[in-house]
Coordinates of N, CA and C in Angstrom, one line a residue:
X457 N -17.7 4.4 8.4 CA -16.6 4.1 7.5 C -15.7 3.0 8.0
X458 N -15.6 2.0 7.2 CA -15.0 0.5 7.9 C -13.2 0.9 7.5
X459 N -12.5 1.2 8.1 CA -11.2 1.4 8.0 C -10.5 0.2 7.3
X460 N -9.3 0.4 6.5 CA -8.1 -0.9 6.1 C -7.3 -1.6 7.2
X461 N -7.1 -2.2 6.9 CA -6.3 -2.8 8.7 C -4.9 -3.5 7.9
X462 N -4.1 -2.4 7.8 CA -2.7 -3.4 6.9 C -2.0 -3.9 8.0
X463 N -0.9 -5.2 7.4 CA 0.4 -5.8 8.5 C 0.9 -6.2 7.5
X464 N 1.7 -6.7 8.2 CA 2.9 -7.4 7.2 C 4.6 -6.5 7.3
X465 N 4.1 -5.0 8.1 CA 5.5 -5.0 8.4 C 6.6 -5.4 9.3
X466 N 7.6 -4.5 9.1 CA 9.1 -5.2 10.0 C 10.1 -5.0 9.6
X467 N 11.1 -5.0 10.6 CA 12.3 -4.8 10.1 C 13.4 -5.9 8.9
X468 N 13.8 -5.4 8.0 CA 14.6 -5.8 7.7 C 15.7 -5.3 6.6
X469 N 16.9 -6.3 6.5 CA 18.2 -5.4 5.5 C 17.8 -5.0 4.5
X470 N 18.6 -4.5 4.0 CA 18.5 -3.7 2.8 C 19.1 -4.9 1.9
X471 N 18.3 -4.8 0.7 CA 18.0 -5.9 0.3 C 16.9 -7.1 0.4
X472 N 16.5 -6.8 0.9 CA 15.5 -8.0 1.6 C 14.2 -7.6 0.9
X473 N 12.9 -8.7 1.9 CA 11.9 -8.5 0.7 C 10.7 -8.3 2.1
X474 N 9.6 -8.1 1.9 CA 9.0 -8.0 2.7 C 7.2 -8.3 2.0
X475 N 6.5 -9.1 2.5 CA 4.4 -8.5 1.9 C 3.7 -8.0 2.8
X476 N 3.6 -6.9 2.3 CA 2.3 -6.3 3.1 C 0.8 -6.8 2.6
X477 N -0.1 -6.8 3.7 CA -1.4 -7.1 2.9 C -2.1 -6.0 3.8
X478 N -3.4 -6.0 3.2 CA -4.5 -5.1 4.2 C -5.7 -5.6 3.2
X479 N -7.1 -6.1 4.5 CA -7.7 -5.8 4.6 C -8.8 -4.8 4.1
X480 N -10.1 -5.3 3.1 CA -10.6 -4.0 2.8 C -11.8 -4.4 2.6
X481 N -13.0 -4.1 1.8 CA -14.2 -4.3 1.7 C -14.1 -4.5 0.6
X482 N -15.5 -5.5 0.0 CA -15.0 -5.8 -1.4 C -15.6 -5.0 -2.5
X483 N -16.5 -3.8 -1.8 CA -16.6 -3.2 -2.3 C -16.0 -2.1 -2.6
X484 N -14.7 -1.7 -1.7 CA -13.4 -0.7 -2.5 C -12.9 -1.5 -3.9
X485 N -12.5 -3.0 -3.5 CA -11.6 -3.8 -4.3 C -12.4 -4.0 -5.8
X486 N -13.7 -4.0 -5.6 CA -14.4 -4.8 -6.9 C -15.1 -2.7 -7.5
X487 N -14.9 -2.0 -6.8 CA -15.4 -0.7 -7.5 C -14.7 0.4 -7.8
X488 N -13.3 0.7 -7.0 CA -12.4 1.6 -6.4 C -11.2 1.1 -6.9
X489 N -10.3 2.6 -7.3 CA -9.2 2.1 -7.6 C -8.4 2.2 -6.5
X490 N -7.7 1.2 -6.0 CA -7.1 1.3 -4.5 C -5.7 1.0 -4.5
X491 N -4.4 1.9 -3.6 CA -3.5 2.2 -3.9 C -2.7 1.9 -2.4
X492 N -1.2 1.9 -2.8 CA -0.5 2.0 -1.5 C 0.0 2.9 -1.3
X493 N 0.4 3.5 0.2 CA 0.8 4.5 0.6 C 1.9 4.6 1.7
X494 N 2.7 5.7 1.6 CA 3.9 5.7 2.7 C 4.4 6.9 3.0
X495 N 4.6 6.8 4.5 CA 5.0 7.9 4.9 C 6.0 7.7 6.1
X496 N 6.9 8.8 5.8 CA 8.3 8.6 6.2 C 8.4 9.0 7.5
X497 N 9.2 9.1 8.4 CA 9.3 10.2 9.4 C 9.2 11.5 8.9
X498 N 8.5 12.2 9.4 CA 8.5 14.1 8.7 C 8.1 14.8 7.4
X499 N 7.6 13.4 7.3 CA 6.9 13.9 5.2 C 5.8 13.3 5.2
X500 N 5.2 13.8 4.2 CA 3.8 13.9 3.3 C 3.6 12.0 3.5
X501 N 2.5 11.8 3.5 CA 1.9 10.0 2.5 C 2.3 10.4 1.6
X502 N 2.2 8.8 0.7 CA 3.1 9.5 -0.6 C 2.2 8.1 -1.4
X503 N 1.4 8.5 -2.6 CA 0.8 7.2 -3.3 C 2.1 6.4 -3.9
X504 N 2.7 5.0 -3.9 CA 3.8 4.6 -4.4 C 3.2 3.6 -5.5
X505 N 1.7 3.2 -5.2 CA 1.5 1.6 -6.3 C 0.0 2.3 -6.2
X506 N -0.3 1.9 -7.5 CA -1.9 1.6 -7.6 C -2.8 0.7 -8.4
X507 N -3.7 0.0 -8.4 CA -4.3 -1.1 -9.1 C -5.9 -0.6 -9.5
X508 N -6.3 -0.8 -10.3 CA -7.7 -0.8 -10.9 C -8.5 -1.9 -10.5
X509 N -9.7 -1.9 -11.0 CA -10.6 -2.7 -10.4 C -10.3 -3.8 -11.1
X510 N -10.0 -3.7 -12.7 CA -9.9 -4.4 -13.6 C -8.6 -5.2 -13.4
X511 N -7.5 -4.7 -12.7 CA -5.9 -5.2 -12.2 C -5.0 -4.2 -13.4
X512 N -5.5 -3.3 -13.8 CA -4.0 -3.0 -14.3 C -3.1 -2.4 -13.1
X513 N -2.1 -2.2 -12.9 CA -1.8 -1.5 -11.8 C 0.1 -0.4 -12.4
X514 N 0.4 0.3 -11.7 CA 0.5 1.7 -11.9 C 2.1 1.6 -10.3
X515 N 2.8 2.1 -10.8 CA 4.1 2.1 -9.9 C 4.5 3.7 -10.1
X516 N 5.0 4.1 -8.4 CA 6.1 5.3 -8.8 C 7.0 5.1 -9.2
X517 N 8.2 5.9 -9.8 CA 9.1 5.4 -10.4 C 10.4 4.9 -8.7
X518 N 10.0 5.6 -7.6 CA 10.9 4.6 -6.7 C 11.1 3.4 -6.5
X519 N 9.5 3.1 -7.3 CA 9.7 1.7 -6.7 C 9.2 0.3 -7.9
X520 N 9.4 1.1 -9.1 CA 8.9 0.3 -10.0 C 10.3 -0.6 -10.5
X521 N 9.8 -1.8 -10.3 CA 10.6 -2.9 -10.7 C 11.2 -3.2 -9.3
X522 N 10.5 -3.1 -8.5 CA 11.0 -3.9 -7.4 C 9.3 -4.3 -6.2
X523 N 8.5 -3.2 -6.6 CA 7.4 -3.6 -5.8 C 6.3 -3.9 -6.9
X524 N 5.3 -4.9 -5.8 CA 4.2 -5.5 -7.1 C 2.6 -5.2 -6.1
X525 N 1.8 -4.7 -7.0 CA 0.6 -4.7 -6.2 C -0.6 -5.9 -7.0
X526 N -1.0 -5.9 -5.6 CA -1.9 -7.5 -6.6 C -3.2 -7.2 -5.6
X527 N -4.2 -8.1 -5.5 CA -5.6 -7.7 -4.8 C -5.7 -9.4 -5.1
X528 N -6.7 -9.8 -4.0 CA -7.5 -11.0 -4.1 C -8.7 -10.9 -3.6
X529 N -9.5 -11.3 -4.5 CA -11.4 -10.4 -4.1 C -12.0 -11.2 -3.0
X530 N -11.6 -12.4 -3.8 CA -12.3 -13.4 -2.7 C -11.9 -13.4 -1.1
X531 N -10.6 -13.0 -1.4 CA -10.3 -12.7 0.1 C -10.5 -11.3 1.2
X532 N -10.8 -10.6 0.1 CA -11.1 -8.7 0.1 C -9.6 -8.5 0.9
X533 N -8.8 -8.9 0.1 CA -7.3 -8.2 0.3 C -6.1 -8.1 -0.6
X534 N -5.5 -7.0 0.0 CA -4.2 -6.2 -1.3 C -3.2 -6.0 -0.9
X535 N -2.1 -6.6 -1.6 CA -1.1 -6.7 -1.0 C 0.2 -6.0 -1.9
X536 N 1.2 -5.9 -1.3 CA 2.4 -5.1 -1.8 C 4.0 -6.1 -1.5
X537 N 4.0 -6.9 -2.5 CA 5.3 -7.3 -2.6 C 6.4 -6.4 -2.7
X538 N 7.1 -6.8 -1.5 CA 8.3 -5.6 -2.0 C 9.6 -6.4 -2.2
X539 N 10.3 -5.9 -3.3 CA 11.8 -6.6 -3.1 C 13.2 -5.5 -3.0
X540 N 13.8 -5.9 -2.8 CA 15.3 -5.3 -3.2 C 15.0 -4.1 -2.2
X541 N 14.7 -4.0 -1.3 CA 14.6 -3.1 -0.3 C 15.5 -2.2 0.2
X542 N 15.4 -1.0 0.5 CA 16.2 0.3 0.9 C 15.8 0.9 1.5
X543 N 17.0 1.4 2.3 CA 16.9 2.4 3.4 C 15.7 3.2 3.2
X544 N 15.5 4.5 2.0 CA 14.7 5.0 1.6 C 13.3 4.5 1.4
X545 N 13.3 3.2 2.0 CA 11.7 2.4 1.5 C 11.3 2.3 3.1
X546 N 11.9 3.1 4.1 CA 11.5 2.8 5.6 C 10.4 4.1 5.6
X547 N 8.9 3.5 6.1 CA 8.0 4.6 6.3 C 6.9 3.3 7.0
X548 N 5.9 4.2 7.1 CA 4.9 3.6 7.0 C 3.6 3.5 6.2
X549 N 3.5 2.3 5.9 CA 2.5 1.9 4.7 C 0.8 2.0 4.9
X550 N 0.4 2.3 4.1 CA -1.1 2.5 4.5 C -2.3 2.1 3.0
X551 N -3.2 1.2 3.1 CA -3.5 0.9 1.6 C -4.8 1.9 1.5
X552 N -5.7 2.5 1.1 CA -6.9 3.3 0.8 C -7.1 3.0 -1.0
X553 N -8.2 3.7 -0.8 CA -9.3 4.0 -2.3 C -8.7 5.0 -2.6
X554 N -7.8 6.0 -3.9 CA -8.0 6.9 -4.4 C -8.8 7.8 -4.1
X555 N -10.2 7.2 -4.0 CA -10.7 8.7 -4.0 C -11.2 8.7 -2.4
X556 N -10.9 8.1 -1.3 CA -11.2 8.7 -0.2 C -10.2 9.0 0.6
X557 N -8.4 9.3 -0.1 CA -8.1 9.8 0.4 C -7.9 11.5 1.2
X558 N -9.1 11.6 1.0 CA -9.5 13.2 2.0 C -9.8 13.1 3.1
X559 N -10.3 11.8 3.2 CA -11.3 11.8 4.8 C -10.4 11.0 5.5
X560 N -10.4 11.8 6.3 CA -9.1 11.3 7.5 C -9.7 10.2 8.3
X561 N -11.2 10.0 8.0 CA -11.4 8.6 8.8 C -11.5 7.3 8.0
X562 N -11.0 7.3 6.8 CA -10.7 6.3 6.0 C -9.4 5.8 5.7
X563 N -8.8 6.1 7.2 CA -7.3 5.8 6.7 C -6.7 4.2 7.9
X564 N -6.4 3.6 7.8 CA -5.9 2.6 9.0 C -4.9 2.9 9.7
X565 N -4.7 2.3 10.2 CA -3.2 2.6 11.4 C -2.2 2.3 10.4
X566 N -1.9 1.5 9.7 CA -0.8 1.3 8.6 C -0.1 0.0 9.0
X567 N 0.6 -0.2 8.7 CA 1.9 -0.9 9.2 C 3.4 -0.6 9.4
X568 N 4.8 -0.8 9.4 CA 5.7 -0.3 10.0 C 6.9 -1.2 9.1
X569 N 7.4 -0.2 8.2 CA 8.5 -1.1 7.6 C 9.7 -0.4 7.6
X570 N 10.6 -1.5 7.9 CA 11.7 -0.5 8.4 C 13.1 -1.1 7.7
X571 N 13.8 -0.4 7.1 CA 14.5 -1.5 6.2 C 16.3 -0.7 6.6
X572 N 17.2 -1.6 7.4 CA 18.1 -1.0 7.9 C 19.3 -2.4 8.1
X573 N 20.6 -1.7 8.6 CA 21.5 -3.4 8.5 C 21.7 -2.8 9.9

């Protein structure tokens, strides 16, 4: 199983904007509907954005109308604009396939966003 390899995090204010990208195969990207994820200190992952193969893509309501998920094939990578950032949006991010979230060895190290003044 070839793991995601996300970056793009970091600290910054609230308010601020941040992209994450990660890393994937292009066969998640071009077959799989593939999603972003976050988890806080002490809680669950949590699916926040998701995209289809086709590009419709799909928001929680925390974060809809401030984050954007987008994919680029050619590059086999997906990324998560984030804007207008909040305390509440400090976790760590992790991108996967929908459907292999079960298998705990399909998951990457994540990235680290931390959004604080």
């Amino acid at each position: 199983q070839v793991q995601p390899v996300e970056s793009g995090g970091g600290l910054v204010q609230p308010g601020g904007s941040l992209r994450l990208s990660c890393v994937v195969s292009e066969f998640l990207l071009r077959n799989r509907v593939m999603g972003w994820y976050r988890q806080a200190p002490g809680k669950e992952r949590l699916l926040v954005a998701w995209i289809t193969s086709s590009g419709t893509t799909y928001y929680k309501d925390a974060v809809q109308g401030r984050f954007s998920i987008s994919t680029d094939n050619g590059k086999n990578q997906m990324y998560l604009q984030m804007n207008s950032l909040k305390p509440e949006d400090t976790a760590v991010y992790f991108c996967n396939a929908l459907t292999l979230v079960e298998q705990p060895d399909s998951w990457g190290q994540g990235t680290q966003v931390t959004v604080s003044s």
